[in-house]
Amino acid sequence: MRRGLERAAGILIPALVPALLGACAAQAPASSALPSIYLPLANDSAHIDVEAARDMIASYRRNHGAAPLTVDPELQRLAEAEAAAMALADRPSRAQTVKAAVERLGYADVNANLSAGYHTLAEAFSGWRESAPHDATMRNPKATRMGIATAYAPGSKYKVYWALLTAR
């Protein structure tokens, strides 16, 4: 009897596994795509979701008593140019140099998070929160505007360069 059960299980289980797995897959949500904050940015076709970044930073600022930031078109262009320049040079820029350039354009209370090596927006945000100077940039209560960008450098050990500019 036991031998008959073992033989039946040996036949039924391999036949049932694909059907069971198929049923599980069929019950998965239709939209199983990752939220944009978790999408890898270390490839040529990747681009940061600026609105998701703005919303994430706004929520963080709200939790710390600061108003949300508005994406400023000029700061956005500057962040994109800075991220591209860092990727081309294969090294992060000096924040003081970037801040001075932005101030010359008439912005006040300028701060910059310039970094490399974070492959997702979630990683960058987490890393910035853990760094006192980067956290201060995101939480600066005087800032009202922002620009954020990434640039991919395939030959770099960092792969992804980041520029977050905040100002008033």
PDB file of N, CA and C in Angstrom, residues 45-138:
ATOM      1  N   SER A  45      19.339  53.647 -20.651  1.00  0.00           N
ATOM      2  CA  SER A  45      17.974  54.092 -20.886  1.00  0.00           C
ATOM      3  C   SER A  45      17.272  54.600 -19.630  1.00  0.00           C
ATOM      4  N   ALA A  46      17.920  54.489 -18.487  1.00  0.00           N
ATOM      5  CA  ALA A  46      17.282  54.887 -17.226  1.00  0.00           C
ATOM      6  C   ALA A  46      17.260  56.402 -17.063  1.00  0.00           C
ATOM      7  N   HIS A  47      16.224  56.868 -16.388  1.00  0.00           N
ATOM      8  CA  HIS A  47      16.157  58.276 -16.017  1.00  0.00           C
ATOM      9  C   HIS A  47      15.393  58.384 -14.702  1.00  0.00           C
ATOM     10  N   ILE A  48      15.753  59.361 -13.923  1.00  0.00           N
ATOM     11  CA  ILE A  48      15.127  59.543 -12.610  1.00  0.00           C
ATOM     12  C   ILE A  48      13.702  60.063 -12.786  1.00  0.00           C
ATOM     13  N   ASP A  49      12.834  59.605 -11.943  1.00  0.00           N
ATOM     14  CA  ASP A  49      11.458  60.088 -11.902  1.00  0.00           C
ATOM     15  C   ASP A  49      11.465  61.341 -11.006  1.00  0.00           C
ATOM     16  N   VAL A  50      11.561  62.500 -11.625  1.00  0.00           N
ATOM     17  CA  VAL A  50      11.702  63.764 -10.894  1.00  0.00           C
ATOM     18  C   VAL A  50      10.516  64.007  -9.966  1.00  0.00           C
ATOM     19  N   GLU A  51       9.320  63.694 -10.431  1.00  0.00           N
ATOM     20  CA  GLU A  51       8.133  63.917  -9.592  1.00  0.00           C
ATOM     21  C   GLU A  51       8.144  63.004  -8.369  1.00  0.00           C
ATOM     22  N   ALA A  52       8.553  61.757  -8.542  1.00  0.00           N
ATOM     23  CA  ALA A  52       8.639  60.839  -7.398  1.00  0.00           C
ATOM     24  C   ALA A  52       9.696  61.323  -6.413  1.00  0.00           C
ATOM     25  N   ALA A  53      10.810  61.839  -6.932  1.00  0.00           N
ATOM     26  CA  ALA A  53      11.859  62.375  -6.058  1.00  0.00           C
ATOM     27  C   ALA A  53      11.336  63.581  -5.288  1.00  0.00           C
ATOM     28  N   ARG A  54      10.663  64.472  -6.002  1.00  0.00           N
ATOM     29  CA  ARG A  54      10.076  65.652  -5.351  1.00  0.00           C
ATOM     30  C   ARG A  54       9.105  65.238  -4.257  1.00  0.00           C
ATOM     31  N   ASP A  55       8.237  64.283  -4.561  1.00  0.00           N
ATOM     32  CA  ASP A  55       7.239  63.835  -3.594  1.00  0.00           C
ATOM     33  C   ASP A  55       7.876  63.171  -2.373  1.00  0.00           C
ATOM     34  N   MET A  56       8.917  62.371  -2.605  1.00  0.00           N
ATOM     35  CA  MET A  56       9.607  61.703  -1.502  1.00  0.00           C
ATOM     36  C   MET A  56      10.265  62.734  -0.586  1.00  0.00           C
ATOM     37  N   ILE A  57      10.935  63.704  -1.186  1.00  0.00           N
ATOM     38  CA  ILE A  57      11.603  64.746  -0.407  1.00  0.00           C
ATOM     39  C   ILE A  57      10.566  65.628   0.288  1.00  0.00           C
ATOM     40  N   ALA A  58       9.451  65.910  -0.387  1.00  0.00           N
ATOM     41  CA  ALA A  58       8.389  66.726   0.221  1.00  0.00           C
ATOM     42  C   ALA A  58       7.820  66.051   1.458  1.00  0.00           C
ATOM     43  N   SER A  59       7.584  64.763   1.375  1.00  0.00           N
ATOM     44  CA  SER A  59       7.061  64.025   2.522  1.00  0.00           C
ATOM     45  C   SER A  59       8.049  64.052   3.685  1.00  0.00           C
ATOM     46  N   TYR A  60       9.304  63.869   3.369  1.00  0.00           N
ATOM     47  CA  TYR A  60      10.352  63.906   4.394  1.00  0.00           C
ATOM     48  C   TYR A  60      10.416  65.293   5.041  1.00  0.00           C
ATOM     49  N   ARG A  61      10.381  66.326   4.209  1.00  0.00           N
ATOM     50  CA  ARG A  61      10.418  67.695   4.726  1.00  0.00           C
ATOM     51  C   ARG A  61       9.195  67.979   5.601  1.00  0.00           C
ATOM     52  N   ARG A  62       8.026  67.552   5.155  1.00  0.00           N
ATOM     53  CA  ARG A  62       6.785  67.761   5.917  1.00  0.00           C
ATOM     54  C   ARG A  62       6.905  67.124   7.303  1.00  0.00           C
ATOM     55  N   ASN A  63       7.492  65.929   7.370  1.00  0.00           N
ATOM     56  CA  ASN A  63       7.685  65.242   8.651  1.00  0.00           C
ATOM     57  C   ASN A  63       8.647  65.980   9.572  1.00  0.00           C
ATOM     58  N   HIS A  64       9.417  66.896   9.005  1.00  0.00           N
ATOM     59  CA  HIS A  64      10.371  67.689   9.794  1.00  0.00           C
ATOM     60  C   HIS A  64      10.004  69.163   9.830  1.00  0.00           C
ATOM     61  N   GLY A  65       8.747  69.480   9.527  1.00  0.00           N
ATOM     62  CA  GLY A  65       8.249  70.843   9.669  1.00  0.00           C
ATOM     63  C   GLY A  65       8.617  71.805   8.565  1.00  0.00           C
ATOM     64  N   ALA A  66       9.074  71.310   7.417  1.00  0.00           N
ATOM     65  CA  ALA A  66       9.440  72.195   6.306  1.00  0.00           C
ATOM     66  C   ALA A  66       8.437  72.032   5.167  1.00  0.00           C
ATOM     67  N   ALA A  67       8.261  73.090   4.412  1.00  0.00           N
ATOM     68  CA  ALA A  67       7.337  73.073   3.273  1.00  0.00           C
ATOM     69  C   ALA A  67       7.922  72.264   2.120  1.00  0.00           C
ATOM     70  N   PRO A  68       7.065  71.752   1.239  1.00  0.00           N
ATOM     71  CA  PRO A  68       7.569  71.009   0.075  1.00  0.00           C
ATOM     72  C   PRO A  68       8.324  71.934  -0.879  1.00  0.00           C
ATOM     73  N   LEU A  69       9.118  71.329  -1.735  1.00  0.00           N
ATOM     74  CA  LEU A  69       9.873  72.062  -2.745  1.00  0.00           C
ATOM     75  C   LEU A  69       9.162  71.962  -4.089  1.00  0.00           C
ATOM     76  N   THR A  70       9.346  72.985  -4.910  1.00  0.00           N
ATOM     77  CA  THR A  70       8.847  72.994  -6.278  1.00  0.00           C
ATOM     78  C   THR A  70      10.012  72.701  -7.202  1.00  0.00           C
ATOM     79  N   VAL A  71       9.793  71.857  -8.203  1.00  0.00           N
ATOM     80  CA  VAL A  71      10.846  71.621  -9.192  1.00  0.00           C
ATOM     81  C   VAL A  71      10.959  72.882 -10.039  1.00  0.00           C
ATOM     82  N   ASP A  72      12.133  73.475 -10.015  1.00  0.00           N
ATOM     83  CA  ASP A  72      12.420  74.702 -10.753  1.00  0.00           C
ATOM     84  C   ASP A  72      13.086  74.308 -12.077  1.00  0.00           C
ATOM     85  N   PRO A  73      12.553  74.753 -13.216  1.00  0.00           N
ATOM     86  CA  PRO A  73      13.129  74.346 -14.508  1.00  0.00           C
ATOM     87  C   PRO A  73      14.608  74.678 -14.656  1.00  0.00           C
ATOM     88  N   GLU A  74      15.022  75.847 -14.180  1.00  0.00           N
ATOM     89  CA  GLU A  74      16.432  76.213 -14.307  1.00  0.00           C
ATOM     90  C   GLU A  74      17.310  75.372 -13.377  1.00  0.00           C
ATOM     91  N   LEU A  75      16.865  75.158 -12.137  1.00  0.00           N
ATOM     92  CA  LEU A  75      17.631  74.295 -11.235  1.00  0.00           C
ATOM     93  C   LEU A  75      17.663  72.865 -11.767  1.00  0.00           C
ATOM     94  N   GLN A  76      16.588  72.442 -12.419  1.00  0.00           N
ATOM     95  CA  GLN A  76      16.561  71.104 -13.005  1.00  0.00           C
ATOM     96  C   GLN A  76      17.610  70.993 -14.108  1.00  0.00           C
ATOM     97  N   ARG A  77      17.670  71.990 -14.982  1.00  0.00           N
ATOM     98  CA  ARG A  77      18.682  71.973 -16.055  1.00  0.00           C
ATOM     99  C   ARG A  77      20.093  71.990 -15.470  1.00  0.00           C
ATOM    100  N   LEU A  78      20.296  72.786 -14.423  1.00  0.00           N
ATOM    101  CA  LEU A  78      21.616  72.846 -13.792  1.00  0.00           C
ATOM    102  C   LEU A  78      21.983  71.512 -13.144  1.00  0.00           C
ATOM    103  N   ALA A  79      21.021  70.867 -12.493  1.00  0.00           N
ATOM    104  CA  ALA A  79      21.277  69.556 -11.884  1.00  0.00           C
ATOM    105  C   ALA A  79      21.634  68.536 -12.964  1.00  0.00           C
ATOM    106  N   GLU A  80      20.921  68.569 -14.076  1.00  0.00           N
ATOM    107  CA  GLU A  80      21.212  67.647 -15.181  1.00  0.00           C
ATOM    108  C   GLU A  80      22.605  67.884 -15.739  1.00  0.00           C
ATOM    109  N   ALA A  81      22.967  69.151 -15.909  1.00  0.00           N
ATOM    110  CA  ALA A  81      24.294  69.482 -16.428  1.00  0.00           C
ATOM    111  C   ALA A  81      25.382  69.056 -15.440  1.00  0.00           C
ATOM    112  N   GLU A  82      25.135  69.264 -14.164  1.00  0.00           N
ATOM    113  CA  GLU A  82      26.133  68.899 -13.152  1.00  0.00           C
ATOM    114  C   GLU A  82      26.307  67.388 -13.063  1.00  0.00           C
ATOM    115  N   ALA A  83      25.212  66.642 -13.079  1.00  0.00           N
ATOM    116  CA  ALA A  83      25.305  65.184 -13.048  1.00  0.00           C
ATOM    117  C   ALA A  83      26.070  64.673 -14.271  1.00  0.00           C
ATOM    118  N   ALA A  84      25.782  65.235 -15.432  1.00  0.00           N
ATOM    119  CA  ALA A  84      26.485  64.831 -16.658  1.00  0.00           C
ATOM    120  C   ALA A  84      27.968  65.162 -16.583  1.00  0.00           C
ATOM    121  N   ALA A  85      28.295  66.329 -16.041  1.00  0.00           N
ATOM    122  CA  ALA A  85      29.704  66.723 -15.914  1.00  0.00           C
ATOM    123  C   ALA A  85      30.452  65.790 -14.965  1.00  0.00           C
ATOM    124  N   MET A  86      29.810  65.402 -13.871  1.00  0.00           N
ATOM    125  CA  MET A  86      30.458  64.476 -12.937  1.00  0.00           C
ATOM    126  C   MET A  86      30.673  63.119 -13.594  1.00  0.00           C
ATOM    127  N   ALA A  87      29.678  62.639 -14.340  1.00  0.00           N
ATOM    128  CA  ALA A  87      29.813  61.349 -15.012  1.00  0.00           C
ATOM    129  C   ALA A  87      30.934  61.391 -16.038  1.00  0.00           C
ATOM    130  N   LEU A  88      31.037  62.492 -16.763  1.00  0.00           N
ATOM    131  CA  LEU A  88      32.087  62.643 -17.761  1.00  0.00           C
ATOM    132  C   LEU A  88      33.466  62.678 -17.103  1.00  0.00           C
ATOM    133  N   ALA A  89      33.578  63.381 -15.986  1.00  0.00           N
ATOM    134  CA  ALA A  89      34.859  63.475 -15.262  1.00  0.00           C
ATOM    135  C   ALA A  89      35.129  62.230 -14.417  1.00  0.00           C
ATOM    136  N   ASP A  90      34.115  61.417 -14.223  1.00  0.00           N
ATOM    137  CA  ASP A  90      34.180  60.206 -13.395  1.00  0.00           C
ATOM    138  C   ASP A  90      34.589  60.518 -11.955  1.00  0.00           C
ATOM    139  N   ARG A  91      34.023  61.609 -11.436  1.00  0.00           N
ATOM    140  CA  ARG A  91      34.223  61.954 -10.020  1.00  0.00           C
ATOM    141  C   ARG A  91      33.203  63.007  -9.614  1.00  0.00           C
ATOM    142  N   PRO A  92      32.771  62.939  -8.365  1.00  0.00           N
ATOM    143  CA  PRO A  92      31.832  63.967  -7.875  1.00  0.00           C
ATOM    144  C   PRO A  92      32.485  65.350  -7.863  1.00  0.00           C
ATOM    145  N   SER A  93      31.706  66.352  -8.111  1.00  0.00           N
ATOM    146  CA  SER A  93      32.175  67.738  -8.078  1.00  0.00           C
ATOM    147  C   SER A  93      32.220  68.225  -6.631  1.00  0.00           C
ATOM    148  N   ARG A  94      32.820  69.395  -6.470  1.00  0.00           N
ATOM    149  CA  ARG A  94      32.839  70.032  -5.149  1.00  0.00           C
ATOM    150  C   ARG A  94      31.553  70.837  -4.995  1.00  0.00           C
ATOM    151  N   ALA A  95      30.846  70.590  -3.927  1.00  0.00           N
ATOM    152  CA  ALA A  95      29.563  71.268  -3.693  1.00  0.00           C
ATOM    153  C   ALA A  95      29.732  72.779  -3.626  1.00  0.00           C
ATOM    154  N   GLN A  96      30.813  73.251  -3.034  1.00  0.00           N
ATOM    155  CA  GLN A  96      31.007  74.702  -2.905  1.00  0.00           C
ATOM    156  C   GLN A  96      31.083  75.382  -4.271  1.00  0.00           C
ATOM    157  N   THR A  97      31.741  74.746  -5.222  1.00  0.00           N
ATOM    158  CA  THR A  97      31.857  75.316  -6.568  1.00  0.00           C
ATOM    159  C   THR A  97      30.494  75.403  -7.233  1.00  0.00           C
ATOM    160  N   VAL A  98      29.703  74.347  -7.127  1.00  0.00           N
ATOM    161  CA  VAL A  98      28.367  74.309  -7.733  1.00  0.00           C
ATOM    162  C   VAL A  98      27.460  75.336  -7.063  1.00  0.00           C
ATOM    163  N   LYS A  99      27.511  75.395  -5.741  1.00  0.00           N
ATOM    164  CA  LYS A  99      26.670  76.350  -5.011  1.00  0.00           C
ATOM    165  C   LYS A  99      26.985  77.778  -5.433  1.00  0.00           C
ATOM    166  N   ALA A 100      28.259  78.106  -5.572  1.00  0.00           N
ATOM    167  CA  ALA A 100      28.645  79.461  -5.979  1.00  0.00           C
ATOM    168  C   ALA A 100      28.103  79.778  -7.373  1.00  0.00           C
ATOM    169  N   ALA A 101      28.158  78.822  -8.280  1.00  0.00           N
ATOM    170  CA  ALA A 101      27.646  79.042  -9.639  1.00  0.00           C
ATOM    171  C   ALA A 101      26.141  79.284  -9.612  1.00  0.00           C
ATOM    172  N   VAL A 102      25.421  78.551  -8.792  1.00  0.00           N
ATOM    173  CA  VAL A 102      23.964  78.719  -8.705  1.00  0.00           C
ATOM    174  C   VAL A 102      23.633  80.069  -8.062  1.00  0.00           C
ATOM    175  N   GLU A 103      24.382  80.471  -7.066  1.00  0.00           N
ATOM    176  CA  GLU A 103      24.157  81.774  -6.417  1.00  0.00           C
ATOM    177  C   GLU A 103      24.366  82.918  -7.395  1.00  0.00           C
ATOM    178  N   ARG A 104      25.337  82.773  -8.294  1.00  0.00           N
ATOM    179  CA  ARG A 104      25.588  83.824  -9.294  1.00  0.00           C
ATOM    180  C   ARG A 104      24.379  84.014 -10.220  1.00  0.00           C
ATOM    181  N   LEU A 105      23.509  83.025 -10.295  1.00  0.00           N
ATOM    182  CA  LEU A 105      22.306  83.135 -11.123  1.00  0.00           C
ATOM    183  C   LEU A 105      21.151  83.799 -10.385  1.00  0.00           C
ATOM    184  N   GLY A 106      21.384  84.190  -9.121  1.00  0.00           N
ATOM    185  CA  GLY A 106      20.369  84.919  -8.369  1.00  0.00           C
ATOM    186  C   GLY A 106      19.619  84.096  -7.334  1.00  0.00           C
ATOM    187  N   TYR A 107      19.964  82.859  -7.154  1.00  0.00           N
ATOM    188  CA  TYR A 107      19.312  82.030  -6.138  1.00  0.00           C
ATOM    189  C   TYR A 107      19.967  82.282  -4.781  1.00  0.00           C
ATOM    190  N   ALA A 108      19.195  82.119  -3.723  1.00  0.00           N
ATOM    191  CA  ALA A 108      19.713  82.272  -2.359  1.00  0.00           C
ATOM    192  C   ALA A 108      19.566  80.942  -1.618  1.00  0.00           C
ATOM    193  N   ASP A 109      20.247  80.829  -0.499  1.00  0.00           N
ATOM    194  CA  ASP A 109      20.182  79.623   0.338  1.00  0.00           C
ATOM    195  C   ASP A 109      20.395  78.353  -0.488  1.00  0.00           C
ATOM    196  N   VAL A 110      21.410  78.374  -1.325  1.00  0.00           N
ATOM    197  CA  VAL A 110      21.701  77.263  -2.231  1.00  0.00           C
ATOM    198  C   VAL A 110      22.416  76.145  -1.481  1.00  0.00           C
ATOM    199  N   ASN A 111      21.975  74.936  -1.726  1.00  0.00           N
ATOM    200  CA  ASN A 111      22.640  73.744  -1.214  1.00  0.00           C
ATOM    201  C   ASN A 111      22.700  72.721  -2.332  1.00  0.00           C
ATOM    202  N   ALA A 112      23.673  71.807  -2.214  1.00  0.00           N
ATOM    203  CA  ALA A 112      23.830  70.787  -3.247  1.00  0.00           C
ATOM    204  C   ALA A 112      24.232  69.457  -2.629  1.00  0.00           C
ATOM    205  N   ASN A 113      23.545  68.420  -3.026  1.00  0.00           N
ATOM    206  CA  ASN A 113      23.959  67.052  -2.735  1.00  0.00           C
ATOM    207  C   ASN A 113      24.534  66.503  -4.026  1.00  0.00           C
ATOM    208  N   LEU A 114      25.841  66.327  -4.049  1.00  0.00           N
ATOM    209  CA  LEU A 114      26.525  65.769  -5.207  1.00  0.00           C
ATOM    210  C   LEU A 114      27.139  64.456  -4.756  1.00  0.00           C
ATOM    211  N   SER A 115      26.727  63.387  -5.376  1.00  0.00           N
ATOM    212  CA  SER A 115      27.197  62.080  -4.917  1.00  0.00           C
ATOM    213  C   SER A 115      27.232  61.095  -6.070  1.00  0.00           C
ATOM    214  N   ALA A 116      27.739  59.910  -5.770  1.00  0.00           N
ATOM    215  CA  ALA A 116      27.849  58.873  -6.793  1.00  0.00           C
ATOM    216  C   ALA A 116      27.748  57.504  -6.137  1.00  0.00           C
ATOM    217  N   GLY A 117      27.290  56.555  -6.918  1.00  0.00           N
ATOM    218  CA  GLY A 117      27.269  55.175  -6.468  1.00  0.00           C
ATOM    219  C   GLY A 117      25.922  54.642  -6.051  1.00  0.00           C
ATOM    220  N   TYR A 118      24.958  55.492  -5.816  1.00  0.00           N
ATOM    221  CA  TYR A 118      23.613  55.016  -5.490  1.00  0.00           C
ATOM    222  C   TYR A 118      22.932  54.607  -6.800  1.00  0.00           C
ATOM    223  N   HIS A 119      22.378  53.414  -6.851  1.00  0.00           N
ATOM    224  CA  HIS A 119      21.811  52.922  -8.097  1.00  0.00           C
ATOM    225  C   HIS A 119      20.307  53.111  -8.211  1.00  0.00           C
ATOM    226  N   THR A 120      19.649  53.524  -7.127  1.00  0.00           N
ATOM    227  CA  THR A 120      18.210  53.802  -7.170  1.00  0.00           C
ATOM    228  C   THR A 120      17.939  55.088  -6.388  1.00  0.00           C
ATOM    229  N   LEU A 121      16.799  55.674  -6.644  1.00  0.00           N
ATOM    230  CA  LEU A 121      16.398  56.857  -5.891  1.00  0.00           C
ATOM    231  C   LEU A 121      16.255  56.517  -4.412  1.00  0.00           C
ATOM    232  N   ALA A 122      15.721  55.357  -4.104  1.00  0.00           N
ATOM    233  CA  ALA A 122      15.564  54.949  -2.705  1.00  0.00           C
ATOM    234  C   ALA A 122      16.917  54.863  -2.001  1.00  0.00           C
ATOM    235  N   GLU A 123      17.933  54.330  -2.683  1.00  0.00           N
ATOM    236  CA  GLU A 123      19.279  54.252  -2.096  1.00  0.00           C
ATOM    237  C   GLU A 123      19.851  55.645  -1.854  1.00  0.00           C
ATOM    238  N   ALA A 124      19.717  56.522  -2.834  1.00  0.00           N
ATOM    239  CA  ALA A 124      20.247  57.875  -2.694  1.00  0.00           C
ATOM    240  C   ALA A 124      19.569  58.592  -1.534  1.00  0.00           C
ATOM    241  N   PHE A 125      18.259  58.528  -1.484  1.00  0.00           N
ATOM    242  CA  PHE A 125      17.503  59.188  -0.425  1.00  0.00           C
ATOM    243  C   PHE A 125      17.920  58.658   0.941  1.00  0.00           C
ATOM    244  N   SER A 126      18.055  57.367   1.064  1.00  0.00           N
ATOM    245  CA  SER A 126      18.468  56.758   2.334  1.00  0.00           C
ATOM    246  C   SER A 126      19.880  57.196   2.711  1.00  0.00           C
ATOM    247  N   GLY A 127      20.783  57.187   1.749  1.00  0.00           N
ATOM    248  CA  GLY A 127      22.157  57.621   2.010  1.00  0.00           C
ATOM    249  C   GLY A 127      22.232  59.084   2.410  1.00  0.00           C
ATOM    250  N   TRP A 128      21.452  59.913   1.744  1.00  0.00           N
ATOM    251  CA  TRP A 128      21.451  61.343   2.075  1.00  0.00           C
ATOM    252  C   TRP A 128      20.897  61.587   3.475  1.00  0.00           C
ATOM    253  N   ARG A 129      19.886  60.839   3.858  1.00  0.00           N
ATOM    254  CA  ARG A 129      19.337  61.006   5.216  1.00  0.00           C
ATOM    255  C   ARG A 129      20.366  60.650   6.277  1.00  0.00           C
ATOM    256  N   GLU A 130      21.252  59.711   5.965  1.00  0.00           N
ATOM    257  CA  GLU A 130      22.250  59.253   6.934  1.00  0.00           C
ATOM    258  C   GLU A 130      23.491  60.153   6.986  1.00  0.00           C
ATOM    259  N   SER A 131      23.592  61.102   6.091  1.00  0.00           N
ATOM    260  CA  SER A 131      24.730  62.023   6.038  1.00  0.00           C
ATOM    261  C   SER A 131      24.256  63.404   6.498  1.00  0.00           C
ATOM    262  N   ALA A 132      24.856  63.905   7.569  1.00  0.00           N
ATOM    263  CA  ALA A 132      24.404  65.192   8.129  1.00  0.00           C
ATOM    264  C   ALA A 132      24.365  66.319   7.097  1.00  0.00           C
ATOM    265  N   PRO A 133      25.419  66.533   6.300  1.00  0.00           N
ATOM    266  CA  PRO A 133      25.350  67.632   5.319  1.00  0.00           C
ATOM    267  C   PRO A 133      24.295  67.409   4.233  1.00  0.00           C
ATOM    268  N   HIS A 134      24.164  66.170   3.755  1.00  0.00           N
ATOM    269  CA  HIS A 134      23.169  65.886   2.723  1.00  0.00           C
ATOM    270  C   HIS A 134      21.750  65.996   3.292  1.00  0.00           C
ATOM    271  N   ASP A 135      21.581  65.534   4.520  1.00  0.00           N
ATOM    272  CA  ASP A 135      20.278  65.634   5.171  1.00  0.00           C
ATOM    273  C   ASP A 135      19.886  67.102   5.353  1.00  0.00           C
ATOM    274  N   ALA A 136      20.856  67.930   5.731  1.00  0.00           N
ATOM    275  CA  ALA A 136      20.586  69.361   5.912  1.00  0.00           C
ATOM    276  C   ALA A 136      20.118  70.002   4.600  1.00  0.00           C
ATOM    277  N   THR A 137      20.661  69.558   3.480  1.00  0.00           N
ATOM    278  CA  THR A 137      20.233  70.068   2.176  1.00  0.00           C
ATOM    279  C   THR A 137      18.767  69.746   1.940  1.00  0.00           C
ATOM    280  N   MET A 138      18.384  68.511   2.204  1.00  0.00           N
ATOM    281  CA  MET A 138      16.980  68.120   1.968  1.00  0.00           C
ATOM    282  C   MET A 138      16.027  68.810   2.938  1.00  0.00           C
TER     283      MET A 138
END
